[in-house]
Tab-separated table of C-alpha atoms in Angstrom:
chain	number	residue	atom	x	y	z
A	1	ASP	CA	-10.122	-59.862	14.936
A	2	THR	CA	-8.296	-62.053	12.213
A	3	GLY	CA	-5.300	-59.603	11.798
A	4	VAL	CA	-3.879	-58.427	8.523
A	5	SER	CA	-3.838	-60.920	5.825
A	6	GLN	CA	-1.767	-61.057	2.549
A	7	ASP	CA	-2.013	-63.129	-0.590
A	8	PRO	CA	-0.055	-64.787	-1.969
A	9	ARG	CA	2.533	-65.525	0.684
A	10	HIS	CA	5.239	-66.443	-1.899
A	11	LYS	CA	5.443	-65.486	-5.696
A	12	ILE	CA	8.089	-66.585	-8.057
A	13	THR	CA	7.986	-64.815	-11.446
A	14	LYS	CA	10.206	-64.318	-14.366
A	15	ARG	CA	11.599	-60.864	-15.273
A	16	GLY	CA	9.199	-58.825	-17.328
A	17	GLN	CA	6.124	-60.346	-15.944
A	18	ASN	CA	3.408	-58.508	-14.001
A	19	VAL	CA	2.504	-59.434	-10.376
A	20	THR	CA	-0.381	-58.363	-8.159
A	21	PHE	CA	-0.496	-58.724	-4.429
A	22	ARG	CA	-3.501	-58.402	-2.125
A	23	CYS	CA	-3.802	-57.095	1.382
A	24	ASP	CA	-6.768	-57.203	3.729
A	25	PRO	CA	-6.361	-54.968	6.640
A	26	ILE	CA	-7.728	-55.537	10.154
A	27	SER	CA	-11.496	-54.810	10.069
A	28	GLU	CA	-12.407	-51.133	10.673
A	29	HIS	CA	-8.763	-49.880	10.290
A	30	ASN	CA	-8.965	-46.881	7.943
A	31	ARG	CA	-5.287	-46.681	7.195
A	32	LEU	CA	-3.309	-49.184	5.030
A	33	TYR	CA	0.480	-49.076	4.372
A	34	TRP	CA	2.702	-50.853	2.013
A	35	TYR	CA	6.487	-51.386	2.783
A	36	ARG	CA	9.280	-53.366	1.087
A	37	GLN	CA	11.945	-55.165	2.950
A	38	THR	CA	15.134	-56.626	1.625
A	39	LEU	CA	17.514	-58.845	3.401
A	40	GLY	CA	19.405	-57.221	6.261
A	41	GLN	CA	17.326	-54.064	6.082
A	42	GLY	CA	14.401	-52.615	7.866
A	43	PRO	CA	11.135	-52.126	6.063
A	44	GLU	CA	11.028	-49.190	3.651
A	45	PHE	CA	7.727	-47.065	3.195
A	46	LEU	CA	6.147	-47.413	-0.235
A	47	THR	CA	2.755	-45.823	-0.004
A	48	TYR	CA	-0.308	-45.509	2.253
A	49	PHE	CA	-4.095	-45.022	2.116
A	50	GLN	CA	-6.564	-43.237	4.251
A	51	ASN	CA	-9.758	-45.128	3.420
A	52	GLU	CA	-9.838	-45.133	-0.344
A	53	ALA	CA	-7.414	-42.183	-0.771
A	54	GLN	CA	-3.911	-42.774	-1.529
A	55	LEU	CA	-2.162	-39.918	0.418
A	56	GLU	CA	1.527	-40.449	-0.117
A	57	LYS	CA	3.850	-42.392	-2.505
A	58	SER	CA	7.572	-42.903	-1.745
A	59	ARG	CA	10.105	-41.981	-4.518
A	60	LEU	CA	10.915	-45.790	-4.277
A	61	LEU	CA	7.542	-46.432	-5.964
A	62	SER	CA	8.517	-46.156	-9.579
A	63	ASP	CA	6.073	-45.874	-12.512
A	64	ARG	CA	5.966	-49.630	-12.763
A	65	PHE	CA	4.380	-49.815	-9.359
A	66	SER	CA	0.706	-49.049	-8.620
A	67	ALA	CA	-1.588	-49.429	-5.666
A	68	GLU	CA	-5.188	-49.241	-5.128
A	69	ARG	CA	-7.710	-49.338	-2.343
A	70	PRO	CA	-10.944	-48.931	-4.345
A	71	LYS	CA	-13.585	-49.412	-1.614
A	72	GLY	CA	-11.512	-48.489	1.370
A	73	SER	CA	-11.113	-52.099	2.414
A	74	PHE	CA	-8.540	-54.358	0.810
A	75	SER	CA	-5.761	-53.087	-1.278
A	76	THR	CA	-3.728	-54.284	-4.192
A	77	LEU	CA	-0.171	-53.671	-5.156
A	78	GLU	CA	0.810	-54.309	-8.710
A	79	ILE	CA	4.371	-54.401	-10.188
A	80	GLN	CA	4.446	-54.262	-13.981
A	81	ARG	CA	7.549	-55.589	-15.950
A	82	THR	CA	9.232	-56.958	-12.963
A	83	GLU	CA	12.935	-56.766	-12.534
A	84	GLN	CA	15.306	-58.843	-10.402
A	85	GLY	CA	15.812	-55.773	-8.098
A	86	ASP	CA	12.102	-56.034	-7.143
A	87	SER	CA	12.874	-59.210	-5.334
A	88	ALA	CA	11.863	-58.527	-1.601
A	89	MET	CA	9.386	-59.119	1.061
A	90	TYR	CA	6.277	-56.920	0.456
A	91	LEU	CA	4.581	-55.944	3.715
A	92	CYS	CA	1.300	-54.491	4.400
A	93	ALA	CA	0.170	-52.872	7.694
A	94	SER	CA	-2.936	-51.243	8.992
A	95	SER	CA	-3.826	-48.835	11.738
A	96	PRO	CA	-7.060	-47.519	13.138
A	97	LYS	CA	-5.787	-43.916	13.074
A	98	THR	CA	-8.948	-42.115	14.599
A	99	GLY	CA	-8.376	-38.607	15.637
A	100	GLY	CA	-5.488	-37.174	17.645
A	101	ASP	CA	-4.770	-40.172	19.897
A	102	ALA	CA	-1.119	-41.177	19.079
A	103	SER	CA	-1.856	-44.788	20.101
A	104	THR	CA	-4.022	-45.190	17.037
A	105	ASP	CA	-1.007	-44.666	14.940
A	106	THR	CA	0.142	-48.141	15.734
A	107	GLN	CA	0.617	-50.166	12.730
A	108	TYR	CA	0.115	-53.949	12.695
A	109	PHE	CA	1.783	-55.970	9.987
A	110	GLY	CA	0.478	-58.871	7.809
A	111	PRO	CA	2.674	-62.010	7.128
A	112	GLY	CA	4.112	-60.356	3.996
A	113	THR	CA	4.476	-61.507	0.324
A	114	ARG	CA	7.845	-62.785	-0.656
A	115	LEU	CA	8.565	-61.986	-4.288
A	116	THR	CA	11.359	-63.715	-6.179
A	117	VAL	CA	12.106	-62.454	-9.720
A	118	LEU	CA	14.112	-64.777	-11.735
B	1	GLN	CA	22.566	-39.413	8.084
B	2	LYS	CA	20.063	-42.162	8.411
B	3	GLU	CA	16.728	-41.192	9.828
B	4	VAL	CA	16.858	-44.171	12.350
B	5	GLU	CA	20.014	-45.813	13.526
B	6	GLN	CA	20.362	-48.948	15.681
B	7	ASN	CA	23.389	-50.315	17.475
B	8	SER	CA	25.002	-52.797	15.131
B	9	GLY	CA	24.715	-56.363	16.085
B	10	PRO	CA	24.600	-59.169	16.413
B	11	LEU	CA	24.131	-59.189	20.184
B	12	SER	CA	24.685	-62.279	21.981
B	13	VAL	CA	23.566	-62.786	25.709
B	14	PRO	CA	23.347	-65.707	27.957
B	15	GLU	CA	19.924	-66.978	28.950
B	16	GLY	CA	18.661	-64.985	31.980
B	17	ALA	CA	20.741	-61.966	31.222
B	18	ILE	CA	19.564	-58.516	30.198
B	19	ALA	CA	19.746	-57.527	26.521
B	20	SER	CA	20.018	-53.755	25.811
B	21	LEU	CA	19.118	-52.480	22.456
B	22	ASN	CA	19.681	-48.709	21.404
B	23	CYS	CA	18.138	-46.601	18.773
B	24	THR	CA	18.699	-42.935	17.646
B	25	TYR	CA	16.578	-40.865	15.309
B	26	SER	CA	17.338	-37.664	13.473
B	27	ASP	CA	14.058	-35.946	13.143
B	28	ARG	CA	12.909	-33.941	16.205
B	29	VAL	CA	9.266	-33.816	15.225
B	30	SER	CA	9.000	-37.590	15.661
B	31	GLN	CA	5.998	-38.361	17.878
B	32	SER	CA	5.686	-42.075	18.189
B	33	PHE	CA	8.177	-44.757	18.690
B	34	PHE	CA	7.966	-48.526	18.318
B	35	TRP	CA	9.843	-51.759	18.793
B	36	TYR	CA	9.063	-54.620	16.554
B	37	ARG	CA	10.466	-58.259	16.784
B	38	GLN	CA	11.138	-59.994	13.480
B	39	TYR	CA	11.889	-63.790	13.435
B	40	SER	CA	13.810	-64.899	10.361
B	41	GLY	CA	11.493	-65.087	7.358
B	42	LYS	CA	8.505	-63.643	9.226
B	43	SER	CA	6.963	-60.105	9.415
B	44	PRO	CA	7.476	-57.555	12.110
B	45	GLU	CA	5.501	-58.093	15.293
B	46	LEU	CA	4.793	-55.249	17.597
B	47	ILE	CA	6.114	-55.656	21.074
B	48	MET	CA	6.305	-52.116	22.493
B	49	SER	CA	5.068	-48.650	21.763
B	50	ILE	CA	6.103	-45.398	23.638
B	51	TYR	CA	5.019	-41.835	23.075
B	52	SER	CA	6.272	-39.816	26.032
B	53	ASN	CA	9.686	-39.455	27.874
B	54	GLY	CA	10.468	-41.996	30.393
B	55	ASP	CA	10.121	-45.623	30.849
B	56	LYS	CA	7.378	-48.043	29.849
B	57	GLU	CA	7.319	-51.573	31.101
B	58	ASP	CA	5.394	-54.559	29.614
B	59	GLY	CA	6.309	-57.925	31.188
B	60	ARG	CA	10.018	-58.520	30.593
B	61	PHE	CA	10.302	-55.520	28.198
B	62	THR	CA	11.131	-51.949	29.079
B	63	ALA	CA	11.249	-49.206	26.559
B	64	GLN	CA	12.868	-45.920	27.429
B	65	LEU	CA	12.503	-42.638	25.518
B	66	ASN	CA	14.563	-39.395	25.701
B	67	LYS	CA	13.291	-36.919	23.263
B	68	ALA	CA	15.865	-34.283	24.072
B	69	SER	CA	18.613	-36.814	23.187
B	70	GLN	CA	16.559	-38.383	20.342
B	71	TYR	CA	17.136	-41.777	21.776
B	72	VAL	CA	14.997	-44.678	22.503
B	73	SER	CA	16.060	-47.965	23.925
B	74	LEU	CA	14.707	-51.516	24.718
B	75	LEU	CA	15.617	-53.684	27.636
B	76	ILE	CA	14.881	-57.429	27.625
B	77	ARG	CA	15.099	-58.837	31.121
B	78	ASP	CA	15.480	-62.498	31.906
B	79	SER	CA	16.408	-63.160	28.174
B	80	GLN	CA	15.005	-66.570	26.801
B	81	PRO	CA	16.066	-68.593	23.701
B	82	SER	CA	12.683	-67.502	22.217
B	83	ASP	CA	13.782	-63.890	22.347
B	84	SER	CA	16.349	-64.618	19.734
B	85	ALA	CA	15.257	-62.504	16.776
B	86	THR	CA	15.928	-59.138	15.016
B	87	TYR	CA	14.626	-56.092	16.758
B	88	LEU	CA	13.489	-53.190	14.638
B	89	CYS	CA	13.208	-49.631	16.104
B	90	ALA	CA	10.615	-47.664	14.213
B	91	VAL	CA	9.787	-43.899	14.473
B	92	ASN	CA	6.534	-42.275	13.369
B	93	LYS	CA	6.569	-38.553	12.231
B	94	VAL	CA	3.626	-36.474	11.664
B	95	ASP	CA	3.131	-37.759	8.232
B	96	TYR	CA	2.387	-41.242	9.763
B	97	LYS	CA	4.613	-43.392	7.880
B	98	LEU	CA	7.199	-45.573	9.836
B	99	SER	CA	10.891	-45.075	9.426
B	100	PHE	CA	12.783	-48.192	10.456
B	101	GLY	CA	16.359	-48.828	11.597
B	102	ALA	CA	18.174	-51.671	10.084
B	103	GLY	CA	17.516	-53.877	13.139
B	104	THR	CA	19.751	-55.562	15.744
B	105	THR	CA	19.965	-59.274	15.739
B	106	VAL	CA	19.718	-60.791	19.231
B	107	THR	CA	20.916	-64.303	19.978
B	108	VAL	CA	20.145	-65.745	23.495
B	109	ARG	CA	22.531	-68.615	24.096
B	110	ALA	CA	21.383	-71.432	26.568
């Protein structure tokens, strides 16, 4: 079990550029979540997938944001036309979520991708 | 009203003392409760989960849940300098996304 991995770990971009982040969940975890965290705040939910299906998107996820999980394994989060307000840590988490056992709700986080928009 | 609120920090405790962290949540349908530890510049690391009323102990950590009062707490016994971090309370509702508090920063002074 190698844990949740994210790539890249750091990204610096200029305003207006597009960026894409990748997340590889823990093997056999069927739920994958994206969160965003700014300094001094807790993570905020962005979206989540059950296998390849995107089940919910937060209103924080503007039209410039898109997420995919095409084969139910890794996921990508793309931000188009980045703005300085997009600067944050983007966190990915996964959980096994198999049936009604609440313990399978437990989410494990990757190391995050820190985005800086200049 | 915020969904999850934590006692404002920072909390400074001497080494070997007990650190007490509190969290309240607004949605009564919440089912699962978690404490994550986050070191500066790092991602959240799960340290405790609790699902039913009462206490749950894991090493030096004890989580307490009171659903009637919509309250969850974390006690850290015999605090060590390595416990210095921000502690995040998270609540999971039926739609499975976590709602986090803003965190409480704990500093253990030697």
